[in-house]
Amino acid sequence: MGDDDVLWEIFARLPPQPSFLLRASLVCQRWRRLATDHDFLRRRWPPIIGVFIPNHYTKPPSFKCILDPPDSIPPERFALRYESEAGYEDDDIWYFLGCRHGCLLLLLCSRADPSYRLVLVWDPVIEEQRFLYLPPHFDNHVSPSVQGAVLCASADERHVHGDCHSSPFKVVLACADIHNARALACVYSSETDSWGDLITIPFETPFTIGSRTIQVGNSVYWFLFGTQIGIVDTLAEGGAGGLGFIDFSNLTFTAQLWVRKTDAVGAAEWILGKQLIWTSFFHRYRALYTSLSGNGV
């Protein structure tokens, strides 16, 4: 093990607060080079410095730091400053859609003009803002039904998430089209500055899309709530994107994994990838639910 490796092992054992590694990097140029090395930072999970709290839709989310001094950050450091292009500042409605890889995703609407709706990607660290118009087929849906996620789209293998400032990003929007019994999804790429093709999933029963997302690898997941509970899986990276979903049936105790395949000429169709039968699991769940209900829990 070389001298650099020994120092990296020491740095890796420092407390997660940013000030400890910062002080170590000020010792000399060599320590600074090692403390900012990308390979080292990939091994060190970035600390959570605070949270953004929605303000009942009337104002942009406010920042609250969770670190103690000297690592604490004042709320005004990450306050959103913007000018509405239509002059609707006093009538703005803010919907907080998500936060990932250092960026916030917000949906901005106006009480004065219902047609005024923009998606805002905001990097509070470098104070960079990117306003996007909604993709086709999304502008006719009620704002609270539109859900979204933002994620870094850097293709550099040495890239460290948490240091994604000015990196390319992608935005994924999803909503329930109740009138046409389908779920809609669309992916925006900052590299092409355009929305991709509209992706749809047919559903036979009414449903809503949950507001929380989970990223696993290159996929973003949403829960669908209704008579049939499903998970929307939007492939946000690696090509133009795709879609899959899992359909749970409470009647037959089965789970079906459907994937969207495109052939050589561009024709797309839904294909049943796998079907799981969870009879024993649901029976145990129902028995547990009955037991808890019977005891007044």
Short mmCIF file of C-alpha atoms in Angstrom, two decimals, residues 29 58 62 71 78 81 122 136 138-139 151 165 179 181 185 196 223 243 246 251-252 255 260 264 268 281-283:
data_model
loop_
_atom_site.label_atom_id
_atom_site.label_comp_id
_atom_site.label_asym_id
_atom_site.label_seq_id
_atom_site.Cartn_x
_atom_site.Cartn_y
_atom_site.Cartn_z
CA GLN A 29 -1.14 20.76 -1.86
CA THR A 58 -47.66 29.85 -2.22
CA SER A 62 -37.39 26.95 1.77
CA ASP A 71 -21.05 23.28 8.86
CA PHE A 78 -30.27 28.47 -0.95
CA ARG A 81 -34.51 34.07 -6.78
CA TRP A 122 -32.92 24.48 -10.13
CA PRO A 136 -47.50 17.77 -25.46
CA PHE A 138 -49.34 17.06 -20.37
CA ASP A 139 -50.59 20.65 -20.59
CA LEU A 151 -31.50 13.00 -12.39
CA HIS A 165 -23.24 20.94 -11.14
CA HIS A 179 -60.22 10.17 -19.42
CA ALA A 181 -57.52 5.18 -19.06
CA ALA A 185 -44.58 9.47 -19.31
CA GLY A 196 -38.67 12.56 -26.17
CA PHE A 223 -46.19 3.63 -7.56
CA LEU A 243 -41.11 2.01 -20.14
CA ILE A 246 -45.69 -4.21 -12.84
CA LEU A 251 -58.30 -10.64 -7.16
CA THR A 252 -56.00 -13.29 -8.65
CA ALA A 255 -48.04 -9.80 -10.47
CA ARG A 260 -42.26 -2.24 -24.04
CA ALA A 264 -36.05 -2.96 -36.09
CA ALA A 268 -43.55 -0.86 -30.40
CA PHE A 281 -48.12 -14.30 0.47
CA PHE A 282 -51.46 -12.53 0.05
CA HIS A 283 -53.24 -15.10 2.18
#
